[in-house]
PDB file of C-alpha atoms in Angstrom:
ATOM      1  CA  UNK A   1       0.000   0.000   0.000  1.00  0.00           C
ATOM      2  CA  UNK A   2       1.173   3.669  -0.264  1.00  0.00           C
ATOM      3  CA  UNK A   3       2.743   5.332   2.247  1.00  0.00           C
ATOM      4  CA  UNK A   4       4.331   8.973   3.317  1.00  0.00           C
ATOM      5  CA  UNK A   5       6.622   8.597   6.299  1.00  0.00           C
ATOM      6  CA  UNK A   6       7.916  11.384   7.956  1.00  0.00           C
ATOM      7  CA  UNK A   7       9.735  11.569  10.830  1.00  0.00           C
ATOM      8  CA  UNK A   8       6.924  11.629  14.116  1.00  0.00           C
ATOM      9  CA  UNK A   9       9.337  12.890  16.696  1.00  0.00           C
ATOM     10  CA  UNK A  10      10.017  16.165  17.385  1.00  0.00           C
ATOM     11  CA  UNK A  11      13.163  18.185  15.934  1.00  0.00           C
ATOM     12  CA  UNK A  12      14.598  20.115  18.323  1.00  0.00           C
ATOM     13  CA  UNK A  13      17.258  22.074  17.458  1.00  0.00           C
ATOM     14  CA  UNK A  14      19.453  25.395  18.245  1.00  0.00           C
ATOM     15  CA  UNK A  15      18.917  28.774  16.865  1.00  0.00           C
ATOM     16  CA  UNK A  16      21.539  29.463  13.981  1.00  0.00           C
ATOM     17  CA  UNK A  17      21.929  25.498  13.074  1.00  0.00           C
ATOM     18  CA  UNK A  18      20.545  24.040   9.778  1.00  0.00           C
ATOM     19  CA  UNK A  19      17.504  21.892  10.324  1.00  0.00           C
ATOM     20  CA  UNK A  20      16.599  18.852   7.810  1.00  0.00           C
ATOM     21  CA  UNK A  21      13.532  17.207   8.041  1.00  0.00           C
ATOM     22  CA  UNK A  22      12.585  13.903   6.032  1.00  0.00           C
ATOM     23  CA  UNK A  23      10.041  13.055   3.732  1.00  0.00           C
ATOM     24  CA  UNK A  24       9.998   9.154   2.549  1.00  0.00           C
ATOM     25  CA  UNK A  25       7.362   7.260   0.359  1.00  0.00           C
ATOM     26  CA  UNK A  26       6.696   3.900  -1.193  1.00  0.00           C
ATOM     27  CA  UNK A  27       4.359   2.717  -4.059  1.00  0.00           C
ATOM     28  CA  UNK A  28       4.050   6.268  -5.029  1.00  0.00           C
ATOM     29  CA  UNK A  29       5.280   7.626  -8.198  1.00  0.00           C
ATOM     30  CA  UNK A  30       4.553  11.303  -7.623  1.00  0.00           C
ATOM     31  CA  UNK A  31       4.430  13.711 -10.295  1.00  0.00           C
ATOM     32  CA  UNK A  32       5.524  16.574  -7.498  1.00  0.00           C
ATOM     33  CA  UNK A  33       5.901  17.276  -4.178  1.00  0.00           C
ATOM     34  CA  UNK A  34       4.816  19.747  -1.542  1.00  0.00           C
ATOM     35  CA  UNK A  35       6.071  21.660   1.919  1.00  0.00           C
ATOM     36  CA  UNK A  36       3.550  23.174   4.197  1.00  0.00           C
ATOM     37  CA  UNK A  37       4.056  24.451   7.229  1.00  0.00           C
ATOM     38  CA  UNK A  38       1.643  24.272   9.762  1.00  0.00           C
ATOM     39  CA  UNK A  39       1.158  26.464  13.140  1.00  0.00           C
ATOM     40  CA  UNK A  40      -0.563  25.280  16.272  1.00  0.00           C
ATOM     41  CA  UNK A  41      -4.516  26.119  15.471  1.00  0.00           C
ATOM     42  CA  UNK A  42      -4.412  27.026  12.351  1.00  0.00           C
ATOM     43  CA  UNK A  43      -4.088  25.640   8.400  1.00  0.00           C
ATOM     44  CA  UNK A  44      -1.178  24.602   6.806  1.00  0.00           C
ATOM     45  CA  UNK A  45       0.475  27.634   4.469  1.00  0.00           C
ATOM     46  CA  UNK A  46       2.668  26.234   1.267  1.00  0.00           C
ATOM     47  CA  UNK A  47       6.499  26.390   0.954  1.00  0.00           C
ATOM     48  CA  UNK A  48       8.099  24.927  -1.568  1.00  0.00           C
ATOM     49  CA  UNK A  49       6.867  22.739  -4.678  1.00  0.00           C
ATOM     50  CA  UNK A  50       9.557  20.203  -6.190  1.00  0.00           C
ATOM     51  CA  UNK A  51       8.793  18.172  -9.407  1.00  0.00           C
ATOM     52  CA  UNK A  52      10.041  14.199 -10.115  1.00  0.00           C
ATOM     53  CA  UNK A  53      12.362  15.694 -13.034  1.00  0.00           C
ATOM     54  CA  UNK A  54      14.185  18.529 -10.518  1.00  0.00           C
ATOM     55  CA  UNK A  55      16.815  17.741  -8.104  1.00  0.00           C
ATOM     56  CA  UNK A  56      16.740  20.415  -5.751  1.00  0.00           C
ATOM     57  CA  UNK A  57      15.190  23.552  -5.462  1.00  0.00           C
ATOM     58  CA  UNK A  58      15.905  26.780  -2.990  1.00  0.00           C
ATOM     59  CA  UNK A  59      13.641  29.652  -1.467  1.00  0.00           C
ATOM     60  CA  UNK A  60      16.100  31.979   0.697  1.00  0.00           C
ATOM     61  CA  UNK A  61      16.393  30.411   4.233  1.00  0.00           C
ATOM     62  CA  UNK A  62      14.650  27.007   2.664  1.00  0.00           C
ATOM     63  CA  UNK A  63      15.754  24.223  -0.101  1.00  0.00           C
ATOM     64  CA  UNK A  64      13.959  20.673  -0.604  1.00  0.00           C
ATOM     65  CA  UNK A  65      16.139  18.170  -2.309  1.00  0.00           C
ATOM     66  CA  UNK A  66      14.057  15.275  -4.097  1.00  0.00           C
ATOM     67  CA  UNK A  67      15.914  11.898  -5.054  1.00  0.00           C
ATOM     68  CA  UNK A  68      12.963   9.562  -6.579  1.00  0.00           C
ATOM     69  CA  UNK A  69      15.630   6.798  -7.009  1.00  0.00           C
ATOM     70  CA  UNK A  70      15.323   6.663  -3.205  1.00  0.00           C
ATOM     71  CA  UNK A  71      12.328   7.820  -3.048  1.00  0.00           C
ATOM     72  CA  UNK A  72      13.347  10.540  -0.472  1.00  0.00           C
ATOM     73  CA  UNK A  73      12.374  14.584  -0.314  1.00  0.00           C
ATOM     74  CA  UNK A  74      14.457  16.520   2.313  1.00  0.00           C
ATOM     75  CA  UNK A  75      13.562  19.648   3.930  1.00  0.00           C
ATOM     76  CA  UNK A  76      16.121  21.999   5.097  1.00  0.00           C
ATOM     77  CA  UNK A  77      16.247  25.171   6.854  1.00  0.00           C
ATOM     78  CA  UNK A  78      19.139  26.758   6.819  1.00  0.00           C
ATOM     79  CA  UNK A  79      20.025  29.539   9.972  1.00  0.00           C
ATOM     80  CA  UNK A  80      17.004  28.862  12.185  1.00  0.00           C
ATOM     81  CA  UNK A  81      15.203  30.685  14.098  1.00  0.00           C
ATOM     82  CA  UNK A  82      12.651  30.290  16.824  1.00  0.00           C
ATOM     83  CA  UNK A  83      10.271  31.671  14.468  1.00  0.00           C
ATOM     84  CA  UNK A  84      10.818  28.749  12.242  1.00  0.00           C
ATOM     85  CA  UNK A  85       9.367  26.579  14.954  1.00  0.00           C
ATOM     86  CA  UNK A  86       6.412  24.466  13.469  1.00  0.00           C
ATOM     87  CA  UNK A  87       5.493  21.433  12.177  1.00  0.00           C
ATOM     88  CA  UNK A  88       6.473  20.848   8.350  1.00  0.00           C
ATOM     89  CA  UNK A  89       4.328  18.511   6.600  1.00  0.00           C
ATOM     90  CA  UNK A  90       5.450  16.618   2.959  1.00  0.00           C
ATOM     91  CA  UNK A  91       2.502  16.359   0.658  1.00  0.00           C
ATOM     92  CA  UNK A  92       2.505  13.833  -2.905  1.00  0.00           C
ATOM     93  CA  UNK A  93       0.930  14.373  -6.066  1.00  0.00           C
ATOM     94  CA  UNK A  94       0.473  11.332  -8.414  1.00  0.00           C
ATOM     95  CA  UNK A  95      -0.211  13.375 -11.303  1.00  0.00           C
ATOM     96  CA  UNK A  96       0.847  16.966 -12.262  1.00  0.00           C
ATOM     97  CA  UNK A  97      -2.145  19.368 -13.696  1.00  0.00           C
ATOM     98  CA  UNK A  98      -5.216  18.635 -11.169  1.00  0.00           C
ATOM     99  CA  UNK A  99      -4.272  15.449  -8.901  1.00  0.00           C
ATOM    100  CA  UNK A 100      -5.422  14.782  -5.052  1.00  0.00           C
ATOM    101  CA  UNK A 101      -2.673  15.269  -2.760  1.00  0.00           C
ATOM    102  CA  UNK A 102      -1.776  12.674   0.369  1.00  0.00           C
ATOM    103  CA  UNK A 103       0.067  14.373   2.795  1.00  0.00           C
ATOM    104  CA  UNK A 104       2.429  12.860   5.735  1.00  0.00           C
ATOM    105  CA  UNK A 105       1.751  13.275   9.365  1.00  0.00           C
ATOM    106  CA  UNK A 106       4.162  16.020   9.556  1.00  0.00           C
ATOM    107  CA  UNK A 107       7.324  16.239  11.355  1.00  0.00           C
ATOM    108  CA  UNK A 108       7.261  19.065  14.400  1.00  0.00           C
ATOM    109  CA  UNK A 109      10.197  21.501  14.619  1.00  0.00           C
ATOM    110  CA  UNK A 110      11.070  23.509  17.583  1.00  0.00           C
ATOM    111  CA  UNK A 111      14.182  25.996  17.347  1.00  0.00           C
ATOM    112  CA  UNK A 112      15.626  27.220  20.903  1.00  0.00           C
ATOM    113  CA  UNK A 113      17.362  30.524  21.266  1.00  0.00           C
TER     114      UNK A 113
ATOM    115  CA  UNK B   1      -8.459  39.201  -0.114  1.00  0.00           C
ATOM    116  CA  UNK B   2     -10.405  37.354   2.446  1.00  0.00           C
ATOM    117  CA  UNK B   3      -8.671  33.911   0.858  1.00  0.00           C
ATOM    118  CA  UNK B   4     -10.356  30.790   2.223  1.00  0.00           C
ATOM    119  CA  UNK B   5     -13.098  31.350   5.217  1.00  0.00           C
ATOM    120  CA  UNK B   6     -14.700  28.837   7.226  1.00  0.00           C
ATOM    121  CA  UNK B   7     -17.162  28.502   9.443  1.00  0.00           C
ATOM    122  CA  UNK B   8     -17.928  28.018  12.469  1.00  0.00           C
ATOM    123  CA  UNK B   9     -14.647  28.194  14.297  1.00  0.00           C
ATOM    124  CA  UNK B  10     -15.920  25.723  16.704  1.00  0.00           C
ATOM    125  CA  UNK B  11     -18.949  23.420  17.161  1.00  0.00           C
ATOM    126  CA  UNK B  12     -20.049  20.518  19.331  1.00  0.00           C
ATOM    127  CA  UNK B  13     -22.672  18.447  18.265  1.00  0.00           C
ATOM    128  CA  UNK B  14     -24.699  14.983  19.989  1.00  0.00           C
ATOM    129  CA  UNK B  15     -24.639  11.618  18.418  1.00  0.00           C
ATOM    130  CA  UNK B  16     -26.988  11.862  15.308  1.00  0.00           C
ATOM    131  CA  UNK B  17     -27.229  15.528  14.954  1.00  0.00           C
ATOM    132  CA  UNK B  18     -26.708  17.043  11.428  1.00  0.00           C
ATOM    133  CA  UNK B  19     -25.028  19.867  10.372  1.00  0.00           C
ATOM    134  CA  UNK B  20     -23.439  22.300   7.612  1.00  0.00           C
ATOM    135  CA  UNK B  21     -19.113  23.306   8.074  1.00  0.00           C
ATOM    136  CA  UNK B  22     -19.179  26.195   5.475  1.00  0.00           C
ATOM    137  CA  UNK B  23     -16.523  27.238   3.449  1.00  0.00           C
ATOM    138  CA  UNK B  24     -16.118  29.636   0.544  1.00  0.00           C
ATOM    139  CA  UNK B  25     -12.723  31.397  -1.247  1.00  0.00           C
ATOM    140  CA  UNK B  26     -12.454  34.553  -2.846  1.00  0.00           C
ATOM    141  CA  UNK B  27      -9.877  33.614  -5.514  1.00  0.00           C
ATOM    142  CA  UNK B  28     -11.977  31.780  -8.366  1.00  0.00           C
ATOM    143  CA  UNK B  29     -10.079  28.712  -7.530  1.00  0.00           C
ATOM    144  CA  UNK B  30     -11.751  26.221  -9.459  1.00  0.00           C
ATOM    145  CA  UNK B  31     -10.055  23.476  -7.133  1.00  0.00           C
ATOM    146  CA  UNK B  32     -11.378  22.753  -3.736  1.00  0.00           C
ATOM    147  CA  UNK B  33     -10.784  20.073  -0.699  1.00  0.00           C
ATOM    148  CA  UNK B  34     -12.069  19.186   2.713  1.00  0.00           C
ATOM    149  CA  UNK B  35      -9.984  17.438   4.748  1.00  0.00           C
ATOM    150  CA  UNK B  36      -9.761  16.168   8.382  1.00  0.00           C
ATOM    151  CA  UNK B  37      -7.092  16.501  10.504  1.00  0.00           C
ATOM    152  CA  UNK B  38      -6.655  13.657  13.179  1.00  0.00           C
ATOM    153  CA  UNK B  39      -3.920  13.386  15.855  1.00  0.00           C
ATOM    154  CA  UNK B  40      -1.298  10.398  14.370  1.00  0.00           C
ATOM    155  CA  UNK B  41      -3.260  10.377  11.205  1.00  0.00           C
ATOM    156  CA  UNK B  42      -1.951  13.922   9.341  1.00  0.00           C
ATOM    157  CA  UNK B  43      -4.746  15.217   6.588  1.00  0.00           C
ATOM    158  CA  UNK B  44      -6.838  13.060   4.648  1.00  0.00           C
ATOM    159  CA  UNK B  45      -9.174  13.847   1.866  1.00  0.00           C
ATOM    160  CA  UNK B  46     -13.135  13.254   2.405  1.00  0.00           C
ATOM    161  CA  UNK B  47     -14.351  15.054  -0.725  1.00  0.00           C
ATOM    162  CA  UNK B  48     -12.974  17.446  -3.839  1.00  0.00           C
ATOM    163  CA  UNK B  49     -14.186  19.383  -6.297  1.00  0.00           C
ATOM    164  CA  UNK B  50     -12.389  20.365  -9.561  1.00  0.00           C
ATOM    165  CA  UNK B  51     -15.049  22.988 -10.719  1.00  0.00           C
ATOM    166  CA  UNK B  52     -19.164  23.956  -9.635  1.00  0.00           C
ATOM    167  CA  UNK B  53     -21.286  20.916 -10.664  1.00  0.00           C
ATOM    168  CA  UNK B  54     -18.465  18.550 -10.203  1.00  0.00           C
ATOM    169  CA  UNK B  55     -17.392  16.859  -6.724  1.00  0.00           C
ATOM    170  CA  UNK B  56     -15.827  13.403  -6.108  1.00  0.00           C
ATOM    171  CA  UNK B  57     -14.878  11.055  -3.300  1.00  0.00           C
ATOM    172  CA  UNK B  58     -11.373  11.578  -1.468  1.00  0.00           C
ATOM    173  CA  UNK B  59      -9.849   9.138   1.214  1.00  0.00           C
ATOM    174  CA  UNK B  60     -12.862   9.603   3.604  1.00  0.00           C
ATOM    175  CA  UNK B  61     -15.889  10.299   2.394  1.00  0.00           C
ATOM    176  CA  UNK B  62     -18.617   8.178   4.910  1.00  0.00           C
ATOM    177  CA  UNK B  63     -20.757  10.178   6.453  1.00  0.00           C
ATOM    178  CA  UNK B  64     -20.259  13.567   4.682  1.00  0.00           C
ATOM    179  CA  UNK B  65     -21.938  15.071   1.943  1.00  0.00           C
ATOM    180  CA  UNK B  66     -20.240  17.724  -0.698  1.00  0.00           C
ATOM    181  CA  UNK B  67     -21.719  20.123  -3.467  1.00  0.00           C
ATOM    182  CA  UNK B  68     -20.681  22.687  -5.201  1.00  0.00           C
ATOM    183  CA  UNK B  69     -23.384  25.095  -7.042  1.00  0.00           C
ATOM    184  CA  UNK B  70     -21.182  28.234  -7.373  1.00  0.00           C
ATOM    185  CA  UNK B  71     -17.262  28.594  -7.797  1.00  0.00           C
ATOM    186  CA  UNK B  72     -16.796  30.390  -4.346  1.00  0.00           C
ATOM    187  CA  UNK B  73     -18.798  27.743  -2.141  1.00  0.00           C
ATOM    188  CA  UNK B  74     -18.002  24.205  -0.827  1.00  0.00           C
ATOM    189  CA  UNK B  75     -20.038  23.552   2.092  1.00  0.00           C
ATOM    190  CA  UNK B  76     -19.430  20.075   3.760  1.00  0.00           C
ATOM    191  CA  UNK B  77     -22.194  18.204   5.321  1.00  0.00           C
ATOM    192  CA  UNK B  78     -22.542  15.814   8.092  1.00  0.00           C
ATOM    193  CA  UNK B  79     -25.826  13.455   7.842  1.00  0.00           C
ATOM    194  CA  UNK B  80     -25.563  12.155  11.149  1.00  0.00           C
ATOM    195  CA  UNK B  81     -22.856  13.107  13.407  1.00  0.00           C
ATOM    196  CA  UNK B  82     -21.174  10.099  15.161  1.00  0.00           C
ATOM    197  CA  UNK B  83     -18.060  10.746  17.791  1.00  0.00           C
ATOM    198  CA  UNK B  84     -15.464   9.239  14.962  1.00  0.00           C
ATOM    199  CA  UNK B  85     -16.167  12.376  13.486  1.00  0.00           C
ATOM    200  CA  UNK B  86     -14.068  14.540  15.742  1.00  0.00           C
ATOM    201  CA  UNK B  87     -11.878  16.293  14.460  1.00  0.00           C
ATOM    202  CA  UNK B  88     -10.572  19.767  12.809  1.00  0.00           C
ATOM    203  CA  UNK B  89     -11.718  20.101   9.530  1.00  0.00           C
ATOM    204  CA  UNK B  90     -10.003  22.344   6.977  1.00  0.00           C
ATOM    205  CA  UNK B  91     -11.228  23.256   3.314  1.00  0.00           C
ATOM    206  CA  UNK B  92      -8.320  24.154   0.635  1.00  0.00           C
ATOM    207  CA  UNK B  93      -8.320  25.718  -2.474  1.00  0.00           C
ATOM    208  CA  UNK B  94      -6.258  25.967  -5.801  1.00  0.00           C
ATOM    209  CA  UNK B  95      -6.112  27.623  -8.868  1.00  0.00           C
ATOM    210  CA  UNK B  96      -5.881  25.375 -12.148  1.00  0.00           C
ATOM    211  CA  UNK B  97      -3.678  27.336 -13.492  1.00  0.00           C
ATOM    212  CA  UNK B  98      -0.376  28.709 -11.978  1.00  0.00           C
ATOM    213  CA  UNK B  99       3.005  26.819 -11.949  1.00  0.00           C
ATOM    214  CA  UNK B 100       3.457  25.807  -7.981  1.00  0.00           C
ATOM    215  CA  UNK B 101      -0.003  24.281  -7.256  1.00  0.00           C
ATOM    216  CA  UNK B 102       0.181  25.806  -3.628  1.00  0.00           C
ATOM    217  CA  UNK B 103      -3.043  24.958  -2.111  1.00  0.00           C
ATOM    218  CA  UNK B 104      -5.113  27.655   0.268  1.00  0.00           C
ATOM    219  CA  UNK B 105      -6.121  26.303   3.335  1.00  0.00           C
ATOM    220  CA  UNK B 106      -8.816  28.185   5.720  1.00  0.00           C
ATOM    221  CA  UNK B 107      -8.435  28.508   9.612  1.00  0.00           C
ATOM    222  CA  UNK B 108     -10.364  25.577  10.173  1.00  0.00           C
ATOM    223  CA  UNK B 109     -13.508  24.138  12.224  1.00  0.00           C
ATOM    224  CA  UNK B 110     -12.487  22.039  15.538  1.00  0.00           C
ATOM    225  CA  UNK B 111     -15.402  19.808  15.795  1.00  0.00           C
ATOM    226  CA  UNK B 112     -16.574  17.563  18.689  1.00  0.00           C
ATOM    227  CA  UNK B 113     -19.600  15.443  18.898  1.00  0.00           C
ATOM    228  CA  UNK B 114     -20.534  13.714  22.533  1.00  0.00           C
TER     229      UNK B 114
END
């Protein structure tokens, strides 16, 4: 069956440190990939889209890497803040134009000062 | 912009009771989505609509009915609340167009039936 696994502990890390969260599926063959972030009580806001034929992609403080050979997307966060404290959640498309996404359990992240 | 309002903000229903979670987007998305959110279970997908007329099934659908008569609304409907329906529901919305698909999600209803 299909799964998204993403990591279900918490991330804690220090202020100023690069954080890298992990996205990993099987039986999918997704088209794209998503980032959300999500803060406590309310909706999840979009990041960061990746597509099967890119590698890598970078939006300042944040780049996803996406390796469908291992069929891995990593989320990093480069110089974090306490601000950047959330949970991140990885979301798949199966097909690009108009597709359903299924979206991981989300991995939380909490940046001390 | 308003973006993607929902409402009520909260609700708490009894075993059997019906009721309407609305939601409706200012953007002429074509594209909407309910989903619950769960503790352990991340967001799954009861119902989805890709345009006014047009609504299909998601991951979830028991228990809830979807339609869609105009572009801006996508009320969600629950025939006869049960306590497995607890939960925070959030509606989403996308443009068909537009090259990152980045989906608009509202604040959110935190439901709780007893």
């Amino acid at each position: 069956s299909q799964k998204i696994e993403q990591n279900s502990e918490a991330l804690n890390i220090q202020e100023g440190k690069t954080a890298t969260l992990t996205c990993n599926y099987t039986n999918y063959s997704p088209a794209y990939l998503q980032w959300y972030r999500q803060d406590p009580g309310r909706g999840p806001v979009f990041l960061l889209l990746i597509r099967e034929n890119e590698k890598e992609k970078r939006k300042e403080r944040l780049k996803v890497t996406f390796d469908t050979t291992l069929k891995q997307s990593l989320f990093h966060i480069t110089a974090s803040q306490p601000a950047d404290s959330a949970t991140y959640l990885c979301a798949l498309a199966q097909n690009s134009g108009y597709s359903t996404l299924t979206f991981g359990k989300g991995t939380m992240l909490l940046v001390s000062p | 912009n308003a973006g993607v309002t929902q409402t009520p903000k909260f609700q708490v229903l009894k075993t059997g009771q019906s009721m309407t979670l609305q939601c409706a987007q200012d953007m002429n998305h074509e594209y909407m989505s309910w989903y619950r959110q769960d503790p352990g279970m991340g967001l799954r997908l009861i119902h989805y609509s890709v345009g006014a007329g047009i609504t299909d099934q998601g991951e979830v659908p028991n228990g809830y009915n979807v339609s869609r008569s105009t572009t801006e609304d996508f009320p969600l409907r629950l025939l006869s609340a049960a306590p497995s329906q607890t939960s925070v529901y959030f509606c989403a919305s996308r443009n068909s167009a537009g090259a990152s698909y980045e989906q608009y999600f509202g604040p959110g209803t935190r439901l709780t039936v007893t």
